[in-house]
Coordinates of C-alpha atoms in Angstrom, one line a residue:
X1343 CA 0.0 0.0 0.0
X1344 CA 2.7 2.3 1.0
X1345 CA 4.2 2.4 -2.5
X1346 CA 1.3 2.6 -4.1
X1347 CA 0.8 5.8 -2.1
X1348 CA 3.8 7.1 -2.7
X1349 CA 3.2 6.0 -6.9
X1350 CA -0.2 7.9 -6.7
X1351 CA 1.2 11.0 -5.5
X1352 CA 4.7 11.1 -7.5
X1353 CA 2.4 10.6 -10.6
X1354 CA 0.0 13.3 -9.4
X1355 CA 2.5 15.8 -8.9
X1356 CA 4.8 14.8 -12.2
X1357 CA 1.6 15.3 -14.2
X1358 CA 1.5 18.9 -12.5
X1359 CA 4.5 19.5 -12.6
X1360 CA 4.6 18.8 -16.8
X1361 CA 1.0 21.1 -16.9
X1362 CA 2.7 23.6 -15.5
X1363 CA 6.4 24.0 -16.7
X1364 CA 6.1 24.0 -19.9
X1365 CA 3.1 26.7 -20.4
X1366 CA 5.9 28.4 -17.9
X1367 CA 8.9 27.4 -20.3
X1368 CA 7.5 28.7 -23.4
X1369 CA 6.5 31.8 -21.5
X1370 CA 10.0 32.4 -20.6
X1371 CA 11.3 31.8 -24.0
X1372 CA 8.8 34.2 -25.6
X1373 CA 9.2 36.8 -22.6
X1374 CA 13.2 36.7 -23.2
X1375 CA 12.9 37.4 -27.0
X1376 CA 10.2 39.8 -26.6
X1377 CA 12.2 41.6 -24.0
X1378 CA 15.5 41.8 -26.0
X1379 CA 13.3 43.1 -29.1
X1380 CA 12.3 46.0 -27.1
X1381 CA 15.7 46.6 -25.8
X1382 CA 17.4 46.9 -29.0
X1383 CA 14.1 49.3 -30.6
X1384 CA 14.6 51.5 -27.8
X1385 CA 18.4 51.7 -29.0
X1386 CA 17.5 52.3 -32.3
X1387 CA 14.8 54.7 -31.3
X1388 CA 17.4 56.4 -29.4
X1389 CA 20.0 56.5 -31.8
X1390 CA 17.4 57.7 -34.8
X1391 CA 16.7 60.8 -32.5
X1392 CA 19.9 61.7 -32.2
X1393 CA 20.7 61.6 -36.2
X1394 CA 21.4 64.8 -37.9
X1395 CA 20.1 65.4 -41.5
X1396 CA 23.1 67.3 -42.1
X1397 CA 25.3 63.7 -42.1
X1398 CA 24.9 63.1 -45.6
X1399 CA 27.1 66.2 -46.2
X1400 CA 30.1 65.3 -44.1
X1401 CA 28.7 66.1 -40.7
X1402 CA 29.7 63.4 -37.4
X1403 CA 27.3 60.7 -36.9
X1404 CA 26.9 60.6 -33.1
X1405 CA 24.9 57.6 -31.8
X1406 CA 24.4 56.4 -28.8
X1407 CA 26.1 53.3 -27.0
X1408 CA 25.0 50.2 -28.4
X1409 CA 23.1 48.0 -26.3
X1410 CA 24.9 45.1 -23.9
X1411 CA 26.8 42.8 -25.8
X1412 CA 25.3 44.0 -29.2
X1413 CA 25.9 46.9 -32.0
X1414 CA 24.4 49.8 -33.2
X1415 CA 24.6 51.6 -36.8
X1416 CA 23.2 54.0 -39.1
X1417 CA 22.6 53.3 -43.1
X1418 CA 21.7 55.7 -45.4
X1419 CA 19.1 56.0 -48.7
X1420 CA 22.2 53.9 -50.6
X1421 CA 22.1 50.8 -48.2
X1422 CA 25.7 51.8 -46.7
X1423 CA 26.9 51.8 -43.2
X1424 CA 27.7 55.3 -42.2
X1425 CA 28.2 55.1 -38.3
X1426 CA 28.7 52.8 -36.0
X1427 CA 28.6 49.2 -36.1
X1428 CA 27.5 46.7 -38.3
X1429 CA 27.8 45.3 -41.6
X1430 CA 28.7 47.3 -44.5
X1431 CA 25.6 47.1 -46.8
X1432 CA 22.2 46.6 -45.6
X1433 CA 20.8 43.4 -44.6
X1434 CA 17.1 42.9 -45.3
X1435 CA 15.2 44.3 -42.4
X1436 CA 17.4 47.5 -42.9
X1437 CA 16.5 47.8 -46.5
X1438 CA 12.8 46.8 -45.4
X1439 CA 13.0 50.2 -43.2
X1440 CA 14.3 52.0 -45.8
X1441 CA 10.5 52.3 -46.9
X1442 CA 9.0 54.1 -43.9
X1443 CA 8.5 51.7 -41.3
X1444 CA 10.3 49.7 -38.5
X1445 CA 11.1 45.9 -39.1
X1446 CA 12.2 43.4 -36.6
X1447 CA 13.5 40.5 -37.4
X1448 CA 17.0 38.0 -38.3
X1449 CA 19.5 38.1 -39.8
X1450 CA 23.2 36.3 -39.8
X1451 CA 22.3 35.0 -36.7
X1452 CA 21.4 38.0 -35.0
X1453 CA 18.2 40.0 -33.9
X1454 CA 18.0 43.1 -35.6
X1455 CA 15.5 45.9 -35.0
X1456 CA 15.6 48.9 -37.9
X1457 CA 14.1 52.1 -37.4
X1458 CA 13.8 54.4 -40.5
X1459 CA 14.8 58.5 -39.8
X1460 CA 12.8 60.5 -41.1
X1461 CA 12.8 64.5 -42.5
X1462 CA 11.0 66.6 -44.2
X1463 CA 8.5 63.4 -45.0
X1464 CA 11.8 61.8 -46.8
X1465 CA 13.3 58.9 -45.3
X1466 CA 17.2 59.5 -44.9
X1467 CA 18.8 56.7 -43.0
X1468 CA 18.2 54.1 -40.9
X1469 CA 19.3 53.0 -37.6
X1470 CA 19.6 49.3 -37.5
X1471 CA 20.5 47.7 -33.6
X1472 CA 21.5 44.2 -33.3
X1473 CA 22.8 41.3 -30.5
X1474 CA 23.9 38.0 -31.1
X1475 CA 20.6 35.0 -30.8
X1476 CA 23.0 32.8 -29.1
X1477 CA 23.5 34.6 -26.2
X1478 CA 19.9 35.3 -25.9
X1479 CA 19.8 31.1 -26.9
X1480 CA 21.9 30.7 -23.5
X1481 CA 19.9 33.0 -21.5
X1482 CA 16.7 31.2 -22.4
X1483 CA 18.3 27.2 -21.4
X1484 CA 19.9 29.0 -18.2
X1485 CA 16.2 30.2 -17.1
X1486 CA 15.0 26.7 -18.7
X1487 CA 17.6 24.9 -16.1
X1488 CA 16.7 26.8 -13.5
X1489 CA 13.0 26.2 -14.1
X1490 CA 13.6 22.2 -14.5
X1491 CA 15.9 22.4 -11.1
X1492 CA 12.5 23.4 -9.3
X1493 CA 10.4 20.9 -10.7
X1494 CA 12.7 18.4 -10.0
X1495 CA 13.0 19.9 -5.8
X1496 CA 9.4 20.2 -6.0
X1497 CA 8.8 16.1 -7.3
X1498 CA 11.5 15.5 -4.6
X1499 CA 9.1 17.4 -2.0
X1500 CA 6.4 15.8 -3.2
X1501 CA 8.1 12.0 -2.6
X1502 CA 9.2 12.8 0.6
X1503 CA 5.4 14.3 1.6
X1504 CA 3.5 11.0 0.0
X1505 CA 6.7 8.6 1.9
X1506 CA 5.5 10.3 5.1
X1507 CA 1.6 10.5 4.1
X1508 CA 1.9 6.6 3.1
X1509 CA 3.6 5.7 6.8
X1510 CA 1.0 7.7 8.4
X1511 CA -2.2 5.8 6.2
X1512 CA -0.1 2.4 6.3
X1513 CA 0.9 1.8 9.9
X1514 CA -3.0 1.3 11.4
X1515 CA -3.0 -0.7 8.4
X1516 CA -0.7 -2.9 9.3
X1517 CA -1.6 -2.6 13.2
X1518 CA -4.9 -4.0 12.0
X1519 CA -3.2 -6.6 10.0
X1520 CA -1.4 -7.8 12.9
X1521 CA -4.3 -7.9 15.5
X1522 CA -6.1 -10.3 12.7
X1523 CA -3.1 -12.7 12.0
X1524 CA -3.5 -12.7 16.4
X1525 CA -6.7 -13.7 15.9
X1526 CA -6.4 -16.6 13.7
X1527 CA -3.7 -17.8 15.9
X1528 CA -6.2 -18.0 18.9
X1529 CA -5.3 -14.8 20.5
X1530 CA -9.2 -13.6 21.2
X1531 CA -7.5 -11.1 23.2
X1532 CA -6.3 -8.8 20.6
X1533 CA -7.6 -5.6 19.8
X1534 CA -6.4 -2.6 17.2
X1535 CA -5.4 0.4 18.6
X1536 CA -6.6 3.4 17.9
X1537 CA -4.9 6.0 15.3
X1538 CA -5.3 9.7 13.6
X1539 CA -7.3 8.6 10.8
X1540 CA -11.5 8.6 11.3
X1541 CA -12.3 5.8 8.6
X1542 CA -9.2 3.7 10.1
X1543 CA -10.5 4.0 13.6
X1544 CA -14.2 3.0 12.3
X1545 CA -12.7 0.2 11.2
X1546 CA -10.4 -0.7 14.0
X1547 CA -13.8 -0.1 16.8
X1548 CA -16.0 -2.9 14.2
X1549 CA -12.9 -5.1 14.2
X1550 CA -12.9 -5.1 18.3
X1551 CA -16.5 -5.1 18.5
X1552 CA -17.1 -8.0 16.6
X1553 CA -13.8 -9.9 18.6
X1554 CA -16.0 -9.0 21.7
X1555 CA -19.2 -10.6 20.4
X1556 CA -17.1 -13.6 19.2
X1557 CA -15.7 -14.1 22.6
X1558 CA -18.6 -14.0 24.3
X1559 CA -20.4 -16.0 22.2
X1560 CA -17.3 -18.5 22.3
X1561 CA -17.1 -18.0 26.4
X1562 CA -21.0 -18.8 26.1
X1563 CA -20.6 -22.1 24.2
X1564 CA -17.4 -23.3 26.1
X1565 CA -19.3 -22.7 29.6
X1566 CA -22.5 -24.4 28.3
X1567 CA -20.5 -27.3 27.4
X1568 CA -18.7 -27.7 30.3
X1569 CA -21.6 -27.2 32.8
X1570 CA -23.6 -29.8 30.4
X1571 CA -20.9 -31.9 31.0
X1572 CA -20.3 -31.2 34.5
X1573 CA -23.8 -32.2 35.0
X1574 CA -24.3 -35.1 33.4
X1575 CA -21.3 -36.5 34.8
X1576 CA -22.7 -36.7 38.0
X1577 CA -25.9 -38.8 37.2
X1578 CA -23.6 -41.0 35.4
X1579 CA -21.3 -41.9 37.9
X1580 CA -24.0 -43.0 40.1
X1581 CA -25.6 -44.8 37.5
X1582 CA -22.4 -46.9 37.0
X1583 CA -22.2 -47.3 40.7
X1584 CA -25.9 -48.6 40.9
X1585 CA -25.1 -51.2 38.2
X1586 CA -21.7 -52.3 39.4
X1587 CA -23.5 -52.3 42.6
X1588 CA -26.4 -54.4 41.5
X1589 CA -24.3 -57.1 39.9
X1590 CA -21.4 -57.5 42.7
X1591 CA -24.4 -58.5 44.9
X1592 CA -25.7 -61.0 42.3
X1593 CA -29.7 -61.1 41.9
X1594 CA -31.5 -62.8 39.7
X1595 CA -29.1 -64.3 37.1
X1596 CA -32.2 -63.4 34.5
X1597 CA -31.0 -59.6 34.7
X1598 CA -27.4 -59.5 34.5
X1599 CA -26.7 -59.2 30.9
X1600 CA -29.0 -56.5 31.1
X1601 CA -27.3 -54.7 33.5
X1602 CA -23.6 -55.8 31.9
X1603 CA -25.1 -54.1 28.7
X1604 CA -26.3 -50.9 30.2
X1605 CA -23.0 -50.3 32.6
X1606 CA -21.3 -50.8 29.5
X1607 CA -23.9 -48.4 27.5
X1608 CA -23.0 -45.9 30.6
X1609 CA -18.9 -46.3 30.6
X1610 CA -19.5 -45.3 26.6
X1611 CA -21.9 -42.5 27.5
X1612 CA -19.3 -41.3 29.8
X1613 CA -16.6 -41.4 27.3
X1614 CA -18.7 -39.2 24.9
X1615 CA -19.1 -36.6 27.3
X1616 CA -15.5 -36.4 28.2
X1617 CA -15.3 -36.3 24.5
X1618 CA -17.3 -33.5 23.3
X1619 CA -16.1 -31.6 26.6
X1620 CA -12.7 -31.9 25.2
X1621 CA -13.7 -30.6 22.0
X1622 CA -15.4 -27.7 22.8
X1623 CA -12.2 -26.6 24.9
X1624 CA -10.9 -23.9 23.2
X1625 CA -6.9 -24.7 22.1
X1626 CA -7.3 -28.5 22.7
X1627 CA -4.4 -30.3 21.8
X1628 CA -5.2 -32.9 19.1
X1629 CA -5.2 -36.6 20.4
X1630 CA -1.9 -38.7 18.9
X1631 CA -2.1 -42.7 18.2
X1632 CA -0.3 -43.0 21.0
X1633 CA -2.6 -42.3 23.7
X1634 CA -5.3 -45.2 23.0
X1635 CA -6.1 -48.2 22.7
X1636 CA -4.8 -51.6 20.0
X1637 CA -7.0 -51.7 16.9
X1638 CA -8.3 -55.0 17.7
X1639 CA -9.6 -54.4 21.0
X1640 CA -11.5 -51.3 19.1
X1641 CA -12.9 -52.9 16.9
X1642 CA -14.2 -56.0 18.4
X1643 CA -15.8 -53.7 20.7
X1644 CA -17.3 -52.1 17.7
X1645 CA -18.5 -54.6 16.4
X1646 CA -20.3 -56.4 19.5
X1647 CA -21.8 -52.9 20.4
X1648 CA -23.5 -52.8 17.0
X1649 CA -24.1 -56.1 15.7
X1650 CA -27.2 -56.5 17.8
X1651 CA -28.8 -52.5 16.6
X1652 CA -28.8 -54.5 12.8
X1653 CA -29.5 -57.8 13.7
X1654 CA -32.7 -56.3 14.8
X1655 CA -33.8 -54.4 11.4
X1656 CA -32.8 -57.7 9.9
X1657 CA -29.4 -56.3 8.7
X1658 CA -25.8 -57.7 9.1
X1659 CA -22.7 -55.9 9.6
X1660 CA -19.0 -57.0 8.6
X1661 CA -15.9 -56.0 10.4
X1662 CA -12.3 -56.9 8.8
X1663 CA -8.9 -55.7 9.6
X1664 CA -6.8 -57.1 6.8
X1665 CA -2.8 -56.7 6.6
X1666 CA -2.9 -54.4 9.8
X1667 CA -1.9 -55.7 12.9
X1668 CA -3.9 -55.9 16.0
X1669 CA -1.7 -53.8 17.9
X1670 CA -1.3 -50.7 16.7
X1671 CA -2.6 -48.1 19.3
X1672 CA -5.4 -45.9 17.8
X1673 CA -7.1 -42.9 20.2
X1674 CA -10.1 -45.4 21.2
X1675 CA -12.3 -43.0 22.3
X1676 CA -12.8 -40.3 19.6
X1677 CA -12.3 -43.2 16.7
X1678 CA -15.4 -44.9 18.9
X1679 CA -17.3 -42.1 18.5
X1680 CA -17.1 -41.7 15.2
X1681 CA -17.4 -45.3 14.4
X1682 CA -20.5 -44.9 16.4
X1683 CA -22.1 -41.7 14.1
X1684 CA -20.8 -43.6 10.7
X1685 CA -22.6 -47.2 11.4
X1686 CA -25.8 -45.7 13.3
X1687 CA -25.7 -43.3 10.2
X1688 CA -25.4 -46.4 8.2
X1689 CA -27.9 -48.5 10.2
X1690 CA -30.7 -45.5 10.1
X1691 CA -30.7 -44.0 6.5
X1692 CA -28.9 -46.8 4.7
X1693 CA -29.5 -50.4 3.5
X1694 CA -28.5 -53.6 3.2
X1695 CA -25.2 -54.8 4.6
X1696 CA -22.6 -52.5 6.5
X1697 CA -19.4 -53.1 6.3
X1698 CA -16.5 -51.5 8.5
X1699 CA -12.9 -52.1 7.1
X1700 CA -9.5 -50.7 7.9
X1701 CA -6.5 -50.3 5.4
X1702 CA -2.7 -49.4 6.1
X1703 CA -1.6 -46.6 4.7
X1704 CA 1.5 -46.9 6.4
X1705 CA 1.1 -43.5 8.2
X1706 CA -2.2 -43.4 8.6
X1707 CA -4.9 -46.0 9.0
X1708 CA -8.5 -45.6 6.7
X1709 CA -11.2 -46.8 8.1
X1710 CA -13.7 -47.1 5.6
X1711 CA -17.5 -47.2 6.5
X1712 CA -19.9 -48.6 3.9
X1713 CA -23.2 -49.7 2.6
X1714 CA -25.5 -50.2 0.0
X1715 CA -27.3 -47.2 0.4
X1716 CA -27.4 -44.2 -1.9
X1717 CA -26.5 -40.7 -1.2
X1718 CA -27.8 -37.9 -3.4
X1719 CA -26.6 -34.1 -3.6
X1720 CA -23.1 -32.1 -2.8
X1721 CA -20.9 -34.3 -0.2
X1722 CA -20.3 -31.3 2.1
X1723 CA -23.5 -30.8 2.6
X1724 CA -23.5 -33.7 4.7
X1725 CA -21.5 -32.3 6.8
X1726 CA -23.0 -29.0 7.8
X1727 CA -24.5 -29.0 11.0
X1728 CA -28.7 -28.6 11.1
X1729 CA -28.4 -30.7 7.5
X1730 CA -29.7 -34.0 7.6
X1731 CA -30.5 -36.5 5.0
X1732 CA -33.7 -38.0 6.4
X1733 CA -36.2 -37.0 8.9
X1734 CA -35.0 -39.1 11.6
X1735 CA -31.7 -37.1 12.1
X1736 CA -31.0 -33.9 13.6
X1737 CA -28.0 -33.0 11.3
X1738 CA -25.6 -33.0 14.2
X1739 CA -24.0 -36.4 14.0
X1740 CA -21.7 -36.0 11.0
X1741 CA -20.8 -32.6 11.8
X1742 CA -19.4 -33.7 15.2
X1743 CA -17.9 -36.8 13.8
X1744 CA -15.6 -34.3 11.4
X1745 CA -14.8 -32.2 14.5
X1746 CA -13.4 -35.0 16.3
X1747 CA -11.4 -36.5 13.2
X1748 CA -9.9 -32.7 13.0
X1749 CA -9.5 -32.9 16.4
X1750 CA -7.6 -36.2 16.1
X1751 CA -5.1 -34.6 13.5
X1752 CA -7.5 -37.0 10.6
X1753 CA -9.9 -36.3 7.9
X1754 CA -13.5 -37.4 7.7
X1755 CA -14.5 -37.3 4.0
X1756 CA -17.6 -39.3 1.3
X1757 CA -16.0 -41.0 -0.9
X1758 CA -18.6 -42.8 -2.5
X1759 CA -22.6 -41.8 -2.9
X1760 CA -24.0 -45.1 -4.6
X1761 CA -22.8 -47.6 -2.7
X1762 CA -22.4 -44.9 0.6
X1763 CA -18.9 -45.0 2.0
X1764 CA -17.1 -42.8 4.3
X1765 CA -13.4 -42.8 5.0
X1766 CA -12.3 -41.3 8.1
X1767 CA -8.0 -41.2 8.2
X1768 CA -6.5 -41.0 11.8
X1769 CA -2.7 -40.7 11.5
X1770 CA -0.7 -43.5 13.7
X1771 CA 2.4 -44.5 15.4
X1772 CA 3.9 -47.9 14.5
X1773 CA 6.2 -48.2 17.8
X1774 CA 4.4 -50.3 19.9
X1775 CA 1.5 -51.0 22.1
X1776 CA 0.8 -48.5 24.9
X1777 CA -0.7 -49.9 27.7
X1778 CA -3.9 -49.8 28.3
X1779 CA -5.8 -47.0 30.0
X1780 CA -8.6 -48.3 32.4

């Protein structure tokens, strides 16, 4: 911006600067000319007056002094030079005069002025005055320099004004700048500062108005989150100790796979809230490979957590893990909860068999839902929040499940619409097996 200030301006006043000099130049030029024209008539005027008639009979010729740097002399009826200086027979503005009238004009490289004298109504000389045209030449590209000299301090001024002019407009600018790149980096904090320019400062007070209004709406969502979560966390814990109560004193052996199943249905509900807690924190670290759980383990559980939901809907689901080893750590809980969105996804709007498979891509494992369902329009619009496909979802489901694979340092993507399939890539570690966390 700066140098396109500075551009603007140096342009502006060059375009000036031409506008006015040379109107200015020429005006010089034809002031000089005009000026030494009048010099040398009033020489000639002066020396004419002072011409006697007697001359042509042997009397002195007394002119004046010729003018600076030039010559003076009087010619008579015959065209020859009679007094003073010049050359010996009449050029042709003196013989021009010689018929009753004054005549400026060149000759030889000189201006000449000739002025007739007159008596008795008889023209008997004339008194021609002359100066070189190259001096007057040099005169004219002195003032010229000079004139040029002052265009060229006043462009200079004119830089120097638009520099300081383009500093001044620039810096809140770039203070502005600053506060946004803050912004992006998490810095909520920031705000502009305010400077000496009104439409800046406008600026600058929206910019930190709508920060405020951000961070309190992002204050707003993060303490809703956690006191949800705060909340529910309490329930749940003594739910689980009700069930682990209720099957540590035995009962009636009828009941306890129900209550296995719902402390189990409680641990995961617990994990989901820690979950979305975590990703609501603002700055959240993203969760590495290494701080879950082996593949196998994962998806075994996956797969007896849903293979009764589509046995019931008279629907089977496949799980296969071929070429990757049982061991490698994945972060169990967020890949559970996305498994968990992708099959009930797949058990609620799709059909036929779902399959869940995982590939090696050395890096990175793909875990690749599928069915044989059919998904029509743009892919992200799955993905936006409030969007659903049928009207048994709420539209939140797939939105959260590509939070969390962000979140894990993944991708959640559609990669195919007839058969459905979603991928979902979660970067891993090939090291080893962490133990595992209770």
């Amino acid at each position: 911006m700066r140098q396109r200030v500075v551009r603007v301006a140096v342009v502006a006043a060059l375009v000036a600067v031409v506008l006015l000099a040379v109107p200015l130049a020429l005006a010089i030029r034809s002031a000089l000319y005009a000026d030494q024209r009048d010099t040398l008539e009033r020489a000639a005027l002066a020396g004419a007056v002072r011409v006697s008639p007697d001359y042509a009979t042997g009397d002195p010729v007394e002119l004046p002094a010729p003018p600076a740097g030039g010559r003076l002399g009087l010619y008579d009826p015959q065209a020859r030079l009679r007094g003073g200086g010049g050359p010996a027979t009449a050029d042709a503005p003196v013989r021009r005069a010689l018929g009753g009238a004054a005549v400026r004009g060149r000759s030889g490289g000189d201006l000449v002025v000739a002025v007739p004298v007159s008596h008795a109504e008889h023209v008997i000389g004339v008194v021609r005055a002359s100066s070189p045209a190259a001096a007057l030449r040099d005169r004219t590209l002195m003032a010229w320099a000079a004139l040029l000299g002052v265009a060229v301090v006043a462009l200079a001024v004119a830089v120097l004004v638009a520099r300081r002019q383009a500093r001044a407009l620039a810096a809140p600018l770039e203070d502005l700048s600053r506060h946004c790149r803050a912004v992006t980096e998490g810095h909520l904090s920031a705000r502009a500062a305010p400077s000496s320019i009104a439409e800046i400062d406008q600026v600058s007070r929206t910019h930190n108005e709508m920060l405020h209004s951000l961070s309190e709406l992002l204050r707003r969502e993060h303490d809703f989150a956690a006191n949800a979560s705060h909340q529910l966390r309490t329930p749940l814990a003594g739910l689980q100790l009700t069930l682990e109560s209720g099957l540590e004193q035995g009962g009636d052996v009828r009941l306890r796979p129900v209550l296995v199943e719902a402390l189990a249905a409680t641990r995961r509900l617990h994990r989901t809230v820690e979950e979305v807690l975590r990703l609501s924190t603002t700055g959240a670290p993203p969760v590495t490979g290494t701080d879950g759980r082996p593949l196998g383990r994962v998806l075994r559980a996956t797969e007896e957590r849903w293979h009764g939901p589509f046995a019931r809907v008279g629907r089977r689901l496949e799980c296969s893990a071929r070429g990757v080893p049982d061991d490698v750590p994945v972060p169990g809980g967020p890949v559970t909860e996305i498994l968990d969105i992708l099959l009930d996804n797949a058990r609620v709007h799709g059909r036929g068999t779902a399959r869940l498979a995982v590939r090696d891509l050395g890096d990175a494992l793909a875990f690749d839902v599928t069915d044989e369902g059919r998904v029509d329009g743009p892919a992200e619009r799955l993905f936006e929040r409030g969007h659903s496909g049928g009207d048994r979802g709420t539209g939140i489901g797939l939105a959260l499940a590509r939070d969390l694979a962000v979140s894990l340092g993944g991708r959640l993507s559609l990669t195919g619409g007839a058969p459905t399939a979603f991928t979902l890539l979660v970067p891993v570690h090939h090291e080893g097996t962490p133990e595992e966390t209770a």
